Coordinates of C-alpha atoms and ligand atoms in Angstrom, one line a residue:
M1 CA 114.9 105.1 67.6
A2 CA 115.1 102.8 70.6
A3 CA 112.1 100.7 71.5
D4 CA 109.9 101.8 74.4
L5 CA 111.0 100.4 77.7
L6 CA 108.3 99.1 80.0
T7 CA 108.9 98.6 83.7
M8 CA 106.5 97.6 86.5
G9 CA 106.4 98.5 90.2
V10 CA 104.3 96.3 92.5
D11 CA 103.6 97.6 96.0
V12 CA 102.5 94.6 98.1
G13 CA 101.0 96.5 101.1
S14 CA 99.5 95.3 104.4
T15 CA 96.1 96.5 103.3
A16 CA 96.1 97.1 99.6
S17 CA 98.1 96.0 96.5
K18 CA 99.2 98.6 94.0
C19 CA 100.8 98.3 90.5
V20 CA 102.2 100.8 88.1
I21 CA 103.5 100.2 84.5
L22 CA 105.8 102.9 83.3
K23 CA 107.0 103.7 79.8
N24 CA 110.7 104.9 79.6
G25 CA 110.8 105.7 83.3
A26 CA 108.5 108.6 83.0
E27 CA 105.0 108.0 81.5
I28 CA 102.4 106.0 83.4
V29 CA 100.9 103.5 80.9
S30 CA 98.5 101.9 83.4
S31 CA 98.0 101.4 87.1
A32 CA 95.8 99.3 89.4
S33 CA 94.9 99.2 93.0
V34 CA 93.2 96.3 94.8
G35 CA 91.9 96.6 98.4
S36 CA 93.6 93.5 99.7
G37 CA 97.3 93.2 100.5
T38 CA 100.0 90.7 101.2
G39 CA 99.0 87.0 101.7
T40 CA 95.9 87.4 99.5
S41 CA 95.2 87.3 95.8
G42 CA 95.4 91.1 95.8
P43 CA 99.0 91.5 94.4
G44 CA 98.3 89.0 91.5
R45 CA 95.0 90.7 90.7
A46 CA 96.6 94.2 90.7
V47 CA 99.3 93.0 88.4
A48 CA 96.8 91.3 86.0
A49 CA 94.6 94.4 86.0
A50 CA 97.6 96.7 85.2
L51 CA 98.8 94.4 82.4
E52 CA 95.4 94.2 80.9
A53 CA 94.8 98.0 81.0
A54 CA 98.2 98.5 79.3
G55 CA 97.4 95.8 76.8
V56 CA 100.8 94.1 77.4
E57 CA 102.1 90.7 78.5
R58 CA 104.4 90.1 81.5
A59 CA 107.1 89.0 79.0
E60 CA 107.1 92.5 77.4
L61 CA 108.2 94.1 80.7
A62 CA 111.9 94.8 80.9
R63 CA 112.0 94.6 84.7
V64 CA 109.6 94.3 87.6
T65 CA 110.4 95.6 91.1
A66 CA 108.4 94.7 94.2
T67 CA 108.2 96.9 97.3
G68 CA 106.0 97.1 100.3
Y69 CA 105.4 95.2 103.5
G70 CA 104.9 91.9 101.7
R71 CA 107.4 92.4 98.9
N72 CA 109.4 89.2 99.8
S73 CA 106.3 87.1 99.3
F74 CA 105.8 88.3 95.8
E75 CA 107.6 85.8 93.6
D76 CA 107.3 87.3 90.1
A77 CA 109.7 90.3 90.6
D78 CA 113.2 90.7 89.4
D79 CA 114.2 92.5 92.6
T80 CA 112.8 94.0 95.8
V81 CA 113.4 97.4 97.3
S82 CA 112.2 98.8 100.6
E83 CA 109.1 101.0 100.8
L84 CA 111.3 103.8 102.2
S85 CA 113.4 104.0 99.1
C86 CA 110.4 103.7 96.8
H87 CA 108.4 106.4 98.5
A88 CA 111.4 108.7 98.4
I89 CA 111.9 108.0 94.6
G90 CA 108.2 108.4 93.8
A91 CA 107.7 111.6 95.9
H92 CA 110.8 113.1 94.4
A93 CA 109.6 112.4 90.9
L94 CA 106.1 113.9 91.6
F95 CA 107.4 116.8 93.7
P96 CA 111.1 117.4 92.9
E97 CA 111.3 120.0 95.7
A98 CA 110.0 117.7 98.4
R99 CA 112.2 117.6 101.6
T100 CA 109.9 115.7 103.9
V101 CA 107.6 112.8 103.0
L102 CA 104.9 111.4 105.3
D103 CA 103.6 108.0 104.2
I104 CA 100.6 106.7 106.0
G105 CA 99.4 103.2 105.0
G106 CA 97.1 100.7 106.3
Q107 CA 99.3 99.5 109.1
D108 CA 102.2 101.9 109.7
A109 CA 103.3 105.5 109.2
K110 CA 106.7 106.7 108.2
A111 CA 108.3 110.1 107.9
L112 CA 111.3 110.5 105.6
S113 CA 113.6 113.4 105.1
L114 CA 115.1 113.9 101.6
D115 CA 118.1 116.0 100.5
A116 CA 117.8 118.5 97.7
N117 CA 118.5 115.7 95.2
G118 CA 115.7 113.5 96.6
R119 CA 118.1 111.1 98.4
L120 CA 116.8 109.6 101.6
Q121 CA 118.6 111.1 104.6
N122 CA 116.7 109.9 107.6
F123 CA 113.4 108.4 108.6
V124 CA 111.2 107.6 111.7
M125 CA 108.4 105.1 111.8
N126 CA 105.4 104.0 113.7
D127 CA 104.6 100.3 113.1
K128 CA 103.8 99.3 116.6
C129 CA 100.4 100.9 117.1
A130 CA 97.3 101.2 114.9
A131 CA 96.6 104.7 116.1
G132 CA 97.6 107.2 113.4
T133 CA 97.4 104.7 110.6
G134 CA 94.8 103.7 108.0
R135 CA 93.7 100.9 110.3
F136 CA 92.5 103.4 112.8
L137 CA 90.4 105.1 110.1
D138 CA 89.1 101.8 108.8
V139 CA 87.9 100.8 112.3
M140 CA 86.2 104.1 112.8
A141 CA 84.6 104.1 109.4
R142 CA 83.1 100.7 110.2
V143 CA 81.7 101.9 113.5
L144 CA 80.1 104.9 111.7
E145 CA 78.7 102.6 109.0
K146 CA 80.6 104.6 106.3
D147 CA 83.3 103.8 103.8
V148 CA 86.7 105.4 104.4
S149 CA 86.3 107.2 101.0
E150 CA 83.2 109.0 102.5
L151 CA 85.0 110.4 105.6
A152 CA 86.5 113.5 103.9
S153 CA 83.2 114.9 102.7
L154 CA 81.7 114.5 106.2
D155 CA 84.8 116.3 107.6
A156 CA 84.2 119.2 105.2
L157 CA 80.7 119.7 106.5
A158 CA 81.7 119.8 110.2
E159 CA 81.4 123.1 112.0
T160 CA 83.3 121.9 115.0
A161 CA 85.3 118.8 116.1
I162 CA 84.5 116.4 118.9
P163 CA 87.9 115.6 120.3
I164 CA 88.9 111.9 120.8
S165 CA 90.8 111.6 124.0
S166 CA 92.0 108.0 123.8
T167 CA 95.1 107.4 121.8
C168 CA 94.6 103.6 121.8
T169 CA 92.5 102.5 118.8
V170 CA 90.4 100.1 120.9
F171 CA 89.5 102.7 123.5
A172 CA 89.0 105.3 120.8
E173 CA 86.5 103.0 119.2
S174 CA 84.6 102.7 122.5
E175 CA 84.7 106.4 122.8
V176 CA 83.2 106.9 119.3
I177 CA 80.5 104.3 120.0
S178 CA 79.5 106.1 123.2
Q179 CA 79.4 109.4 121.3
L180 CA 77.1 107.8 118.8
A181 CA 74.9 106.5 121.6
R182 CA 74.6 110.1 122.8
R183 CA 73.6 111.2 119.3
A184 CA 76.7 113.3 118.7
D185 CA 77.0 115.1 115.4
L186 CA 78.5 112.7 112.9
N187 CA 80.5 115.3 111.0
A188 CA 82.0 116.7 114.1
L189 CA 82.9 113.2 115.2
V190 CA 84.6 112.5 111.9
R191 CA 86.6 115.7 112.2
G192 CA 87.7 114.7 115.7
I193 CA 88.8 111.3 114.3
H194 CA 90.9 113.0 111.6
D195 CA 92.4 115.5 114.1
S196 CA 93.5 112.5 116.3
V197 CA 95.3 110.9 113.3
A198 CA 96.9 114.2 112.5
V199 CA 98.2 114.7 116.0
R200 CA 100.0 111.3 115.8
A201 CA 101.3 112.0 112.3
A202 CA 102.5 115.5 113.3
S203 CA 104.5 114.1 116.2
L204 CA 106.2 111.6 113.9
V205 CA 107.1 114.5 111.5
R206 CA 108.4 116.6 114.4
R207 CA 110.5 113.7 115.7
L208 CA 112.2 113.6 112.3
G209 CA 112.4 117.4 112.0
L210 CA 110.1 119.1 109.5
K211 CA 111.7 120.6 106.5
E212 CA 109.3 122.1 103.9
P213 CA 107.9 121.3 101.4
L214 CA 106.0 118.4 103.0
V215 CA 104.5 115.7 100.8
M216 CA 102.0 113.2 102.0
T217 CA 101.8 109.7 100.4
G218 CA 100.0 106.4 101.0
G219 CA 96.3 105.5 101.0
V220 CA 95.4 107.8 103.9
A221 CA 96.6 110.8 101.9
R222 CA 93.4 110.2 99.7
N223 CA 91.5 111.4 102.7
A224 CA 91.3 115.2 102.4
G225 CA 90.1 115.4 106.0
V226 CA 93.3 114.0 107.3
V227 CA 95.3 116.2 105.0
R228 CA 93.4 119.3 106.3
A229 CA 94.0 118.3 109.9
L230 CA 97.7 117.6 109.4
S231 CA 98.1 121.0 107.7
E232 CA 96.4 122.7 110.6
E233 CA 98.4 120.8 113.2
L234 CA 101.8 121.5 111.6
G235 CA 100.9 125.0 110.3
V236 CA 102.3 124.2 106.9
A237 CA 100.9 123.3 103.4
V238 CA 100.7 119.6 102.7
L239 CA 101.3 118.6 99.1
V240 CA 99.3 115.6 97.8
S241 CA 99.3 114.0 94.4
P242 CA 96.3 112.1 93.0
L243 CA 98.8 109.3 92.7
C244 CA 99.5 109.3 96.5
Q245 CA 98.4 105.7 97.1
L246 CA 100.3 104.5 94.0
N247 CA 103.5 106.4 95.1
G248 CA 105.4 103.3 96.3
A249 CA 104.6 101.3 93.2
Y250 CA 105.5 104.3 91.1
G251 CA 108.8 104.6 92.8
A252 CA 109.4 100.9 92.3
A253 CA 108.7 101.2 88.6
I254 CA 111.2 104.1 88.3
H255 CA 113.8 102.0 90.3
A256 CA 113.3 99.2 87.8
W257 CA 113.8 101.5 84.9
K258 CA 117.0 102.9 86.4
K259 CA 118.3 99.3 86.8
V260 CA 117.6 98.5 83.2
R261 CA 119.4 101.6 82.1
E262 CA 122.5 100.7 84.2
Ligands
ADP1 P1 99.4 99.7 102.6 O1 100.5 100.0 101.6 O2 99.9 99.5 104.0 O3 98.6 98.5 102.2 P2 97.9 102.0 101.7 O4 99.0 103.0 101.5 O5 97.4 101.4 100.4 O6 98.4 100.9 102.7 O7 96.7 102.7 102.5 C1 95.6 101.9 102.9 C2 94.7 102.8 103.7 O8 94.3 103.9 102.8 C3 93.5 102.2 104.2 O9 93.7 101.6 105.5 C4 92.4 103.3 104.1 O10 92.3 103.9 105.4 C5 93.0 104.3 103.2 N1 92.2 104.5 102.0 C6 92.2 103.6 100.9 N2 91.3 104.1 100.0 C7 90.8 105.3 100.4 C8 89.9 106.3 99.9 N3 89.3 106.1 98.7 N4 89.7 107.4 100.6 C9 90.3 107.6 101.8 N5 91.1 106.7 102.4 C10 91.4 105.6 101.7

């Protein structure tokens, strides 16, 4: 019997570093996510944590592929692949029927269309503006003195939404501050913030052309409030895996495995 083949994918993001170690291209042996991205110690720490959790040394890995915004600054990879390709590969592996993938990270949002075999056909991207990205939510969470991980449960308690009229993050932040000064309901405010992100994300998906099923990936997909809002805005189900934030790293590890097999 052939020995197990271990490959690693490292997603050096703008905001977070993610790492997945895969056995034989299919089974996740370990993963790690660190809340600091390119240009920090985050990528190295994510790799070290994933290696330790798997109980293996770097030398035991057959191949390492880096992806993400900061992939070219990561020196310990055998190759680099764009996030677009890795999100397509990862989403297709998690949801083979996926035809549209919306990836919202810390600094940008991308919508990808896939053919029936999971091949990337087309994409559109917002990397010019913080609105509609994780950054917008991070800024709002700070103003509300909450962690981003708490926003979804506040959204779930909301009975109504307080709409955010500014599209610009800086103006929207002032708007939220003035709502807080007026003692606005926190849950309704959070719901309005999520709706605002969903409106931006939905327009990106519409620009691409929505084909169902729609899968959401990236760290923002961990926020069930944004997923709810997006589903309502587009009027379709939004599929999310618990691995959503690791999806790029997962796709990179699958890519590395395919390269070894070649
Ligand atoms: P990048 O790849 O650009 O670094 P990620 O896909 O890792 O970005 O997403 C980072 C974003 O994910 C953060 O800006 C934050 O808003 C969101 N996020 C991270 N962790 C959580 C969490 N536990 N709950 C909700 N949102 C989260």
